[in-house]
Short mmCIF file of C-alpha atoms in Angstrom, two decimals:
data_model
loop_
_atom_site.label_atom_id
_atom_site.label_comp_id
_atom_site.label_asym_id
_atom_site.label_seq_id
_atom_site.Cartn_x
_atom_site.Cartn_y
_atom_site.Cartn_z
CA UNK T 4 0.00 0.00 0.00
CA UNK T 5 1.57 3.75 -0.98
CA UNK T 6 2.05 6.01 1.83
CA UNK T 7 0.74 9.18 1.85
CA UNK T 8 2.64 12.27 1.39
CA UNK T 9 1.92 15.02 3.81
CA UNK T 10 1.36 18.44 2.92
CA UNK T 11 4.42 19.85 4.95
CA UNK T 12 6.01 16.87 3.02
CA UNK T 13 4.97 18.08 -0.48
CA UNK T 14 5.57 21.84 0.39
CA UNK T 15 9.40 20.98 1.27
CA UNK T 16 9.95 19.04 -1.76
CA UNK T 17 8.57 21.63 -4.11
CA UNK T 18 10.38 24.51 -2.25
CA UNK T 19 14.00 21.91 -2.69
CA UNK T 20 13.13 21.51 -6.39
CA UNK T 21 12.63 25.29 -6.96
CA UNK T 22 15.88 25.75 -5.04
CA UNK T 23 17.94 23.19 -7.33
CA UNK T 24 16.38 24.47 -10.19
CA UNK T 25 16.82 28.30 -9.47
CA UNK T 26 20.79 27.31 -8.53
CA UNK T 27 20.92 25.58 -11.87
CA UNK T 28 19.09 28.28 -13.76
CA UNK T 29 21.40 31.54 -12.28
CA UNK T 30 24.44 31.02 -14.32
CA UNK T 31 22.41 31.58 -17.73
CA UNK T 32 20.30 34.20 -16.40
CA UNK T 33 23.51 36.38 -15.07
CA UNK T 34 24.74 35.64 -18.44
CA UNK T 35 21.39 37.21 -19.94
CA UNK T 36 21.45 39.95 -17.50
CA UNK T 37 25.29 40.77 -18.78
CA UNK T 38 24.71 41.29 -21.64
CA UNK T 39 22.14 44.08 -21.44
CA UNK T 40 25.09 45.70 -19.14
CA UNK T 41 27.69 48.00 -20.06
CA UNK T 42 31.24 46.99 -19.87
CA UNK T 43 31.76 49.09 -17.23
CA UNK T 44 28.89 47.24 -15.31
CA UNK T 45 29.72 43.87 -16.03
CA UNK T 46 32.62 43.97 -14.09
CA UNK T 47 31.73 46.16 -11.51
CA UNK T 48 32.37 45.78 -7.53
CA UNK T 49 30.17 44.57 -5.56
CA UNK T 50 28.16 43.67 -8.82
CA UNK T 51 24.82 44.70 -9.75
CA UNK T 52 21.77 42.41 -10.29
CA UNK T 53 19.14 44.11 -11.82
CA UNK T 54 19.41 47.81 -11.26
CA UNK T 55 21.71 49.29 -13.90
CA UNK T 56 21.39 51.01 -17.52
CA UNK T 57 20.11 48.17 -19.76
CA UNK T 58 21.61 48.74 -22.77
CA UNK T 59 21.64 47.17 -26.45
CA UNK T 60 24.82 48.19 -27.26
CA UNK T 61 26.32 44.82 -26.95
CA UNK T 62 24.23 42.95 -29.30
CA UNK T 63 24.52 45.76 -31.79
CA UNK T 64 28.69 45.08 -31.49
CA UNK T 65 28.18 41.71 -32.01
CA UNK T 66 26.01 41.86 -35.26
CA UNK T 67 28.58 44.42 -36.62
CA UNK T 68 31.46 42.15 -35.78
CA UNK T 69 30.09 38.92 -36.73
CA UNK T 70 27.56 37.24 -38.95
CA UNK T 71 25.98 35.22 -36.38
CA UNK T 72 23.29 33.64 -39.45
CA UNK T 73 25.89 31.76 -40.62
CA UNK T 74 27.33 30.45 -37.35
CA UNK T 75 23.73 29.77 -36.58
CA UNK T 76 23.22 28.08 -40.03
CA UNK T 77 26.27 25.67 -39.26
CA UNK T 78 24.99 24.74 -35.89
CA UNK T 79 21.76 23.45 -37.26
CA UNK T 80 23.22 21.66 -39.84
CA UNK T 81 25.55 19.88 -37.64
CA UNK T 82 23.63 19.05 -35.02
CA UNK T 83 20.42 18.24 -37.16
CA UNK T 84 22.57 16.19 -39.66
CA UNK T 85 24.43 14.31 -36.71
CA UNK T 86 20.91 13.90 -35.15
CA UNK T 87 19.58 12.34 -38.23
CA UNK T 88 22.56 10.43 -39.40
CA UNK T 89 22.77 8.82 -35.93
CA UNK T 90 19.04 7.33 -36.06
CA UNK T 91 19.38 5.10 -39.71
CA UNK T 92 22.64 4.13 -37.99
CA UNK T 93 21.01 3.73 -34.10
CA UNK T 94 17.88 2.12 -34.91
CA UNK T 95 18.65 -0.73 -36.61
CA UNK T 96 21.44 -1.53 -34.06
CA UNK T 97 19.18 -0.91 -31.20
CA UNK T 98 16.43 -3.20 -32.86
CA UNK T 99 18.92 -6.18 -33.16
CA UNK T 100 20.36 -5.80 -29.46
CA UNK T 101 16.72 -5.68 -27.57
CA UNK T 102 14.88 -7.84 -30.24
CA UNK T 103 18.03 -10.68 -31.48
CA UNK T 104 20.11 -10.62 -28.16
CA UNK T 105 22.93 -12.65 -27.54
CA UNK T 106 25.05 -13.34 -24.10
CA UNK T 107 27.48 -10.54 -25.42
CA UNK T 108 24.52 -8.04 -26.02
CA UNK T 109 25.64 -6.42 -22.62
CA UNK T 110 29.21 -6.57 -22.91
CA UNK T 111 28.84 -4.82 -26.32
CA UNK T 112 26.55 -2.12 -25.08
CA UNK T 113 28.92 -1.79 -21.88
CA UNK T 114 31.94 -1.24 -24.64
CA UNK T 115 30.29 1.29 -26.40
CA UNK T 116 29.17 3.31 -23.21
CA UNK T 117 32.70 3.10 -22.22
CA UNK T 118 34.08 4.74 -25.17
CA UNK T 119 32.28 8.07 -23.58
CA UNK T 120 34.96 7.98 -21.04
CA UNK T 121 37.98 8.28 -23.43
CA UNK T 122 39.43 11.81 -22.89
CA UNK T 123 38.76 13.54 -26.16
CA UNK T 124 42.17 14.80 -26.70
CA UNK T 125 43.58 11.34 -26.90
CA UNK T 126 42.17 10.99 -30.38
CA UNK T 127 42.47 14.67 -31.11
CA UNK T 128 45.56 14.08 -33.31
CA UNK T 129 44.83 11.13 -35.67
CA UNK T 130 41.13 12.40 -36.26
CA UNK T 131 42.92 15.96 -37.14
CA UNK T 132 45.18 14.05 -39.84
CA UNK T 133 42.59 11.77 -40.48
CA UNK T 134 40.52 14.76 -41.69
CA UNK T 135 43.39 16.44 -43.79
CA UNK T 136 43.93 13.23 -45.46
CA UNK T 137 40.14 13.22 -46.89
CA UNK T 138 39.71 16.79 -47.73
CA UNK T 139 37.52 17.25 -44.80
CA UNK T 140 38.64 19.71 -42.15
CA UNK T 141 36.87 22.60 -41.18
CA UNK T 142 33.61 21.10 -43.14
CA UNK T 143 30.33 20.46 -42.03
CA UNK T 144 30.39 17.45 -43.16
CA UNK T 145 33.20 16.46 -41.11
CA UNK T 146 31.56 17.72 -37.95
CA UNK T 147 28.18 15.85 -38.76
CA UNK T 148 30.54 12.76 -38.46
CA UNK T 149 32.36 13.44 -35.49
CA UNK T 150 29.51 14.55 -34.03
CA UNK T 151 27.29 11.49 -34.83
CA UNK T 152 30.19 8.72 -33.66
CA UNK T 153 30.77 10.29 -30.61
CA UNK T 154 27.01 10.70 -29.66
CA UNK T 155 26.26 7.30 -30.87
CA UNK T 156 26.56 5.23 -27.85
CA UNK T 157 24.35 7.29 -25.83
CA UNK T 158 21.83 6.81 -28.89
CA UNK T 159 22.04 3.20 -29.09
CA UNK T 160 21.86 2.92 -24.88
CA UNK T 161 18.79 5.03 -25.18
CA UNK T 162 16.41 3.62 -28.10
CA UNK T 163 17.35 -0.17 -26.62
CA UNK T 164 16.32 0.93 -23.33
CA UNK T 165 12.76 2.13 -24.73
CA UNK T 166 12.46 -0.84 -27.64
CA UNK T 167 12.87 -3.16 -24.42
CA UNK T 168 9.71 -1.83 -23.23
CA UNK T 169 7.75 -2.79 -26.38
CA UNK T 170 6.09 -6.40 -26.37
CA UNK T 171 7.69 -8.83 -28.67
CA UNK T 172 4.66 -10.52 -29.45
CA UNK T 173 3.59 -7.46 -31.27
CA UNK T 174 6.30 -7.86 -33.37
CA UNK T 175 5.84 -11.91 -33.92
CA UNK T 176 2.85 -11.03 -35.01
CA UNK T 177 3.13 -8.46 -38.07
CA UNK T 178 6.03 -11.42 -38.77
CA UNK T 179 3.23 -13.93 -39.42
CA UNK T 180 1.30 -11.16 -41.24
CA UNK T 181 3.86 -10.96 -43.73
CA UNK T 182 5.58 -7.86 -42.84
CA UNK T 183 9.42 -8.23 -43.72
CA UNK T 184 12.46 -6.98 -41.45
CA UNK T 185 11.94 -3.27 -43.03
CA UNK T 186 8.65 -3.21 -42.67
CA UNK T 187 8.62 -4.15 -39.27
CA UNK T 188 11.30 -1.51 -37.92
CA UNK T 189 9.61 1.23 -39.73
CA UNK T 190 5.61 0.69 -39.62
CA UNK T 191 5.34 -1.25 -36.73
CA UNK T 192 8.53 -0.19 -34.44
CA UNK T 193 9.40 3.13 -35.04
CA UNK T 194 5.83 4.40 -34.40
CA UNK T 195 5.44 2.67 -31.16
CA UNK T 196 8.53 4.28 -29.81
CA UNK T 197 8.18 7.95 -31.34
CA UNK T 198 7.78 9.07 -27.71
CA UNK T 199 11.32 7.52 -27.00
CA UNK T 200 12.94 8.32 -30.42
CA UNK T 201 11.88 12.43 -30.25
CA UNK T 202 13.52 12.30 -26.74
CA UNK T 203 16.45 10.76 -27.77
CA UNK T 204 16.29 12.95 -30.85
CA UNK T 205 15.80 16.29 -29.08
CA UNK T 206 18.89 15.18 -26.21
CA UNK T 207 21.19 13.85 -29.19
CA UNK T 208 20.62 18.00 -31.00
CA UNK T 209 21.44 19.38 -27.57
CA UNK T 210 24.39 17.69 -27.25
CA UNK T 211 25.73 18.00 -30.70
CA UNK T 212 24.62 21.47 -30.56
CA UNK T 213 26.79 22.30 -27.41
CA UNK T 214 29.73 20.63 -28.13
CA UNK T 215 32.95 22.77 -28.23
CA UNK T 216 36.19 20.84 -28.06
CA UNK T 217 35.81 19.51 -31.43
CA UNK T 218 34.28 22.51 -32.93
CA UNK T 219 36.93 24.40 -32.11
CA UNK T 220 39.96 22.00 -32.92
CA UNK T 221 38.31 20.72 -36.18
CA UNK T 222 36.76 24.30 -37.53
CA UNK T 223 38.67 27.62 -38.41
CA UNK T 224 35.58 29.70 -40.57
CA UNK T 225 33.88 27.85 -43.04
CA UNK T 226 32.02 25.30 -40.81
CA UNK T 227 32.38 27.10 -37.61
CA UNK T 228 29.14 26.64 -35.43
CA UNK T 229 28.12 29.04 -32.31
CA UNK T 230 30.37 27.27 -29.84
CA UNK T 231 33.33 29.04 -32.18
CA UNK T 232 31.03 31.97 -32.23
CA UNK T 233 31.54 32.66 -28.40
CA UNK T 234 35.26 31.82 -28.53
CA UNK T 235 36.14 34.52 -30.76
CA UNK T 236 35.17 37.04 -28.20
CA UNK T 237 38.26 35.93 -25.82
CA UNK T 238 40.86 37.55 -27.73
CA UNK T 239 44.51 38.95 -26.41
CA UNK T 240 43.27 42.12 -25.46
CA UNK T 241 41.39 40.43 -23.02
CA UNK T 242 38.03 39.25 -22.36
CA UNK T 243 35.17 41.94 -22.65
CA UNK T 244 31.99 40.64 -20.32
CA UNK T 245 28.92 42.46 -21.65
CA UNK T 246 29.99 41.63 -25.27
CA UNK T 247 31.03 37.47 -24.38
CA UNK T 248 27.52 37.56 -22.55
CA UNK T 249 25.14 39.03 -25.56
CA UNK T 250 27.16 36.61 -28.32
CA UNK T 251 26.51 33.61 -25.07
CA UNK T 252 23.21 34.91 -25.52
CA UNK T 253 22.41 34.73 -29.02
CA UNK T 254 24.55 31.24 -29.39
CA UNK T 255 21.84 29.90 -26.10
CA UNK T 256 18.86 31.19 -26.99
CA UNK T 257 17.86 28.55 -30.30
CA UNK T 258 18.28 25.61 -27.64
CA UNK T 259 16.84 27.08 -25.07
CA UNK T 260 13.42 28.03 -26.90
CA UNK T 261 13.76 24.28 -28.14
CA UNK T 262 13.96 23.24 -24.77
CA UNK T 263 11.27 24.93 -23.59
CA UNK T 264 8.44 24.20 -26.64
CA UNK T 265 9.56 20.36 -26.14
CA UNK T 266 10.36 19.81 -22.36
CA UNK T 267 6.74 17.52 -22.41
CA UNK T 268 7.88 15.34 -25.32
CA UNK T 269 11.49 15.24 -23.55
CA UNK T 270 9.91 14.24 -20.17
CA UNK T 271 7.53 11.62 -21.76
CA UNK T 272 10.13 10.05 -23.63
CA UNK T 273 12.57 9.64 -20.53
CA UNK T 274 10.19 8.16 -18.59
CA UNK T 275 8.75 5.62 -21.08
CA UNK T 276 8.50 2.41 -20.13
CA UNK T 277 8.86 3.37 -16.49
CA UNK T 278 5.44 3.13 -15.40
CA UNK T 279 3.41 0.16 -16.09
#
């Protein structure tokens, strides 16, 4: 029998999750509130919070200095095209591992998790050469696969974990109908776990779309997304606040719309399959 939650009991644990989430929250919204600063304010002692000249100045810099479409542009790309490319490759793997396992199914899923927690920069320099050798540095097609290999595990994890949850009989039986190995992944599969795929979908863009290490190391201008769009404002003459926070701004605000518009999809997805 479930034990009922007091109301002093549900009062605390919304007032802790408001807490966690306003601690988590601050950094971007000092960031947003920087940027409508002047320099002068932005690194001003003690600092100021809300009361000070709000100001446009910094986003007008940054339009002048930079054409933040096209950094835009190649963030979509990449992390759409990563996104997408990672799906034909993540479904059908995911399929065979939940639906045709084998006594290595774990191990195999356990070895690609673990190549998550290989330090980037230890494959920094045959990737770079790797790249120079095809023709493909500072492309976005380069960065779409980058992007997509080193996303993939967390893919794979994620759409197994949800095609786990669907009954197998279901798919036994569109077997006897007739329906062949295509068919069944993409009319009788793939709809059942759109809940689970748009979640993995939407988490897979984030990710791609944050990524910076290899952005940086891999781009100089022609594919270079926003994550090379906020380094460029750290420059040897030192680091100007107010400007750094409107182009953080700019580079934040697509993903966090996104996140916003699609936090129900993103919350139904991870927790499919966890109440029956």
């Amino acid at each position: 029998m479930a034990r009922a939650v007091t109301n002093n009991r549900k009062a605390l644990n919304t007032a802790i999750a408001w807490s966690i989430g306003i601690l988590i929250f601050f950094p971007i919204l000092w960031t947003i509130l920087t940027s409508f600063k002047t320099e002068a304010q932005a690194i001003s002692d003690p600092p100021v919070f809300l009361f000070f000249d709000w100001t446009l100045e910094n986003y007008t810099v940054v339009q002048e200095r930079s054409n933040y479409m096209r950094f835009l542009w190649n963030s979509v790309v990449i992390a759409g095209g990563s996104t997408i490319l990672g799906l034909i490759i993540a479904v059908p793997a995911a399929w065979s591992m939940a639906f045709v396992p084998s006594k290595r199914t774990k191990d195999i899923l356990l070895w690609m998790l673990s190549t998550k927690m290989l330090p980037a920069v230890g494959v920094l320099y045959p990737i770079y050469l790797i790249f120079i050798k095809l023709g493909i540095l500072d492309t976005r097609t380069g960065l779409v696969i980058v992007m997509m290999l080193i996303n993939l595990p967390i893919i794979v994890w994620m759409l197994y974990t949800y095609f786990r949850e669907i009954p197998v009989e279901i798919l036994e039986a569109s077997r006897m109908d007739g329906a062949t190995l295509k068919e069944e992944i993409i009319h009788i599969l793939t709809p059942m776990a759109v809940p689970g795929i748009a979640s993995t979908m939407l988490l897979n863009f984030i990710l791609a779309w944050n990524e910076a290490f290899w952005t940086l190391n891999l781009t100089a201008a022609k594919a270079a997304p926003l994550t090379a769009f906020i380094a460029s404002y750290s420059s040897p003459e030192g680091l100007f606040y107010a400007k750094l926070s409107a182009a953080s701004t700019m580079a934040i605000a697509p993903i966090l719309i996104l996140g916003w518009f699609s936090q129900k999809q993103l919350v139904r997805g991870l927790t499919f399959g966890a109440v029956k």
